[in-house]
Amino acid sequence: MAELPELIRDLALILTVAGVVTLIFKRLKQPLVLGYIVAGFLVSPNMPYTASVIDSEHVHLWADIGVMFLLFSLGLDFSFKKILKMGASPIISTCTIIFSMSMLGFLVGKLFSWPQMDCIFLGGMLAMSSTTIIYKAFDDLGLRQQQFAGLVMSVLILEDILAIVMMVMLSAIAGGNLEGGQMLQSIMRIGFFLVLWLIVGIFAVPLFLRSVRSLINNEVLLVVSLGLCCAMAVFSTKVGFSSAFGAFIMGSILAETIEAERIEKLVEPVKNLFGAVFFVSVGMLVDPKILVEYALPILLLVLTILIGQSIFGTFSFMLGGESLKSAMRCGFSMAQIGEFSFIIASLGLSLGVISDYLYPVVVAVSVITTFLTPYMIRLATPAYNHLEHHLPNKLIQSMNRLSMGNTHTQEQSKWKKLLIQMAINTVIYSILTSATIAVMFTFALPFFRELLPGWELHWYANAITGLLTVFVIAPFLRAMVMKKNRSPEWRALWAESNRNRLPLLFTVLVRVIIAVSFIFYICNYLSRFTNAVMITIGAIVVLLIIFSRTVKHRSITLERLFVQNLRSRDIEAQVHGKKRPLYEGRLLDRDIHIADFEVPADSMWMGQTLKQLNFGRKYGIHISSILRGGFRINIPDGDYVIFPGDRLEAIGSDSQFSAFSEALEKERLSVDGDIEKREMLLRQLIIGSDSPFIGKTLVESGIRDIYSCMVVGLEEGKQNLSSFRPNRKFEEGDIIWVVGERESLDALFHAGH
């Protein structure tokens, strides 16, 4: 008999112990993450009294996969559109918290004379509060629906995003890139690939899923989504980032697709399995000897997090526009560290740049602060009351005036809005153009040079590559130069004053110069023309691109397709009635809006057409859509029939909706007071010689129409009943079986005898 591999035995031990421990933690209403960590400690070689994992190397490999899938799931639950809609307040709070806590962690590490790299990673770990633990604490305390809880969750989402960037930066620092120029280069590199992957991914991935939608079931969708996750993870490592970063990016791309919710549900069991292995592996690194040896640093780090988050967290939320009381509730809620701290610690260990003691120290700090989280949340209000009673009123008022709430009401100037839009547009299309040129020169140029070997044909290969490159980037260059030139802000500034026209034209000139510089680079790389000739060629090519109708059509088509992909999930939500249409905002300016009404099962309207019901004339409303099951019928005509359970999406005013809702509730079938008489019975009827039905067909007899009964069969001496043919005439001696209500059957039998 074949021997069982050590990895299988280890997994059996890990999952069994984890299952038992998490059941206990679930009963104690504690976070499951802590249960996994305790389970890891129990199965680790550091615990001599229990069975231990044999092949820890392979377990840590599975844990690395767990990190990848955890961040993939985080990306699926994330939307860049939501971040953009948050405004400046949570961004200010998040950046202030991360900077303050990172510096505080670094200083505490220096206090204990720990190595510099340990201090840097410690700062990163202390800056990351736990989304899972805080969410559960809010849920347990019944605070999830309160306003301050929503603010905290917004900041936690941003923290998770910045944690991804921090991991990339820490990897660069660990590689020795501590100089300012190299650090700036790393940041620019992150931004370049982040924008590039998101734009290309949002353009390509939804197109792919849309083309194979009819072929995809749950099994195929799971395999495809995990395949895309792993592919992006591999590609991310190829360009110098971590696999976790690539997994998160692919998750955020898939989050904008219609299939996002299905993928999230399908991936969740996989994430839970590998995530459990990861957190168990975290617990396996806990060494009791180290915990005893480093008891003082652990205690000091716990106090640093509790006091630091309470003070700096409160101050950060005040900078973001919150009052002192609300800011204190937010700051006190974030006084713990969790999942990302473990991931950052794992990164440091895998890179071999942090000491072995740091991981168990951070785990111990996380466990202690997690248990203290509910108490810190409850402590916020008494702490505010204490401050309010002991601090001067003027100081409390001045703290509240730190609020930046007035920034929400200040309108951006037209110039500021226009320049920001132009800058974002130019950066995005410059990144796409640069990436296209790099791909063409990396793959297309060697291909054509190999296809056309020799010095004489070398220039033909260069020329073909150059023309193809210009053809591909032409829509990007045109959009860079022409987009926003007819925006409302541009037109308003142009019409307001003649002094605005020269600066507006200058913005066009700057973008033209940037576009020409790309053509110049292509010519300079592939030819030996003089600079003057290459600049002239660049200017002519850009002018041809601007005035080309074909390029304009391609540019607009690509942009519309991208916007459609970006909005596909919102469109799907609107189609299924989960979200209101975008045009509702314009209706509000005209004192009308959209409302949904569900047709009751006993409505008197069911079975009638919209033309018969005539809602427009009776109530003044318009039915814009009917939601029926999983389908949406937009702009239904008068011949559409209303069914029970239909959701009617109507456009009208409040008074019109009140009248319509009242009629919908009023015009319902009344309750049957004789419900006991509606019992259906089966009886046998023998056609006698004096029966009025003799010689008549089933229709002519009126059994259904007159007596409201139904003939279900004819007995002809067989074991089974025969169906009574519609054209057969009743004969004397026929034995028929009839179904109907008692009164109807009595009337039928009285007439038939």
PDB file of C-alpha atoms in Angstrom, residues 43 52 124 166 220 240 279 299 304 311 323 329 338 352 379 383 410 475 560 616 633 636 664 689 706 709 715 730:
ATOM      1  CA  VAL A  43       0.116  22.275  15.445  1.00  0.00           C
ATOM      2  CA  SER A  52       3.012  18.875  14.874  1.00  0.00           C
ATOM      3  CA  GLY A 124       3.983  49.332   8.026  1.00  0.00           C
ATOM      4  CA  MET A 166       3.034  49.796   0.681  1.00  0.00           C
ATOM      5  CA  VAL A 220     -16.188  27.157 -15.947  1.00  0.00           C
ATOM      6  CA  GLY A 240       9.002  43.279 -10.599  1.00  0.00           C
ATOM      7  CA  PHE A 279      -3.613  32.190   9.129  1.00  0.00           C
ATOM      8  CA  LEU A 299       3.216  45.422  25.873  1.00  0.00           C
ATOM      9  CA  THR A 304       1.374  52.329  21.108  1.00  0.00           C
ATOM     10  CA  ILE A 311      -4.946  60.253  19.322  1.00  0.00           C
ATOM     11  CA  SER A 323     -16.606  66.657  14.770  1.00  0.00           C
ATOM     12  CA  ARG A 329     -15.535  57.156  17.901  1.00  0.00           C
ATOM     13  CA  GLY A 338      -4.865  42.329  11.665  1.00  0.00           C
ATOM     14  CA  GLY A 352      14.742  37.642   4.321  1.00  0.00           C
ATOM     15  CA  LEU A 379     -14.697  53.668  25.564  1.00  0.00           C
ATOM     16  CA  ALA A 383     -13.723  59.505  26.842  1.00  0.00           C
ATOM     17  CA  GLN A 410     -17.054  74.810  -2.128  1.00  0.00           C
ATOM     18  CA  PRO A 475      -6.656  57.009 -31.468  1.00  0.00           C
ATOM     19  CA  ARG A 560     -17.416  54.278 -25.723  1.00  0.00           C
ATOM     20  CA  GLY A 616     -51.436  58.087 -17.895  1.00  0.00           C
ATOM     21  CA  ILE A 633     -39.108  45.372 -20.491  1.00  0.00           C
ATOM     22  CA  PRO A 636     -43.622  48.830 -22.889  1.00  0.00           C
ATOM     23  CA  LEU A 664     -53.044  49.754  -6.480  1.00  0.00           C
ATOM     24  CA  SER A 689     -83.026   7.290 -20.171  1.00  0.00           C
ATOM     25  CA  ILE A 706     -73.672  26.195 -17.318  1.00  0.00           C
ATOM     26  CA  CYS A 709     -68.227  21.187 -13.668  1.00  0.00           C
ATOM     27  CA  GLU A 715     -66.048   4.467 -17.459  1.00  0.00           C
ATOM     28  CA  PHE A 730     -73.877  11.103 -24.585  1.00  0.00           C
TER      29      PHE A 730
END
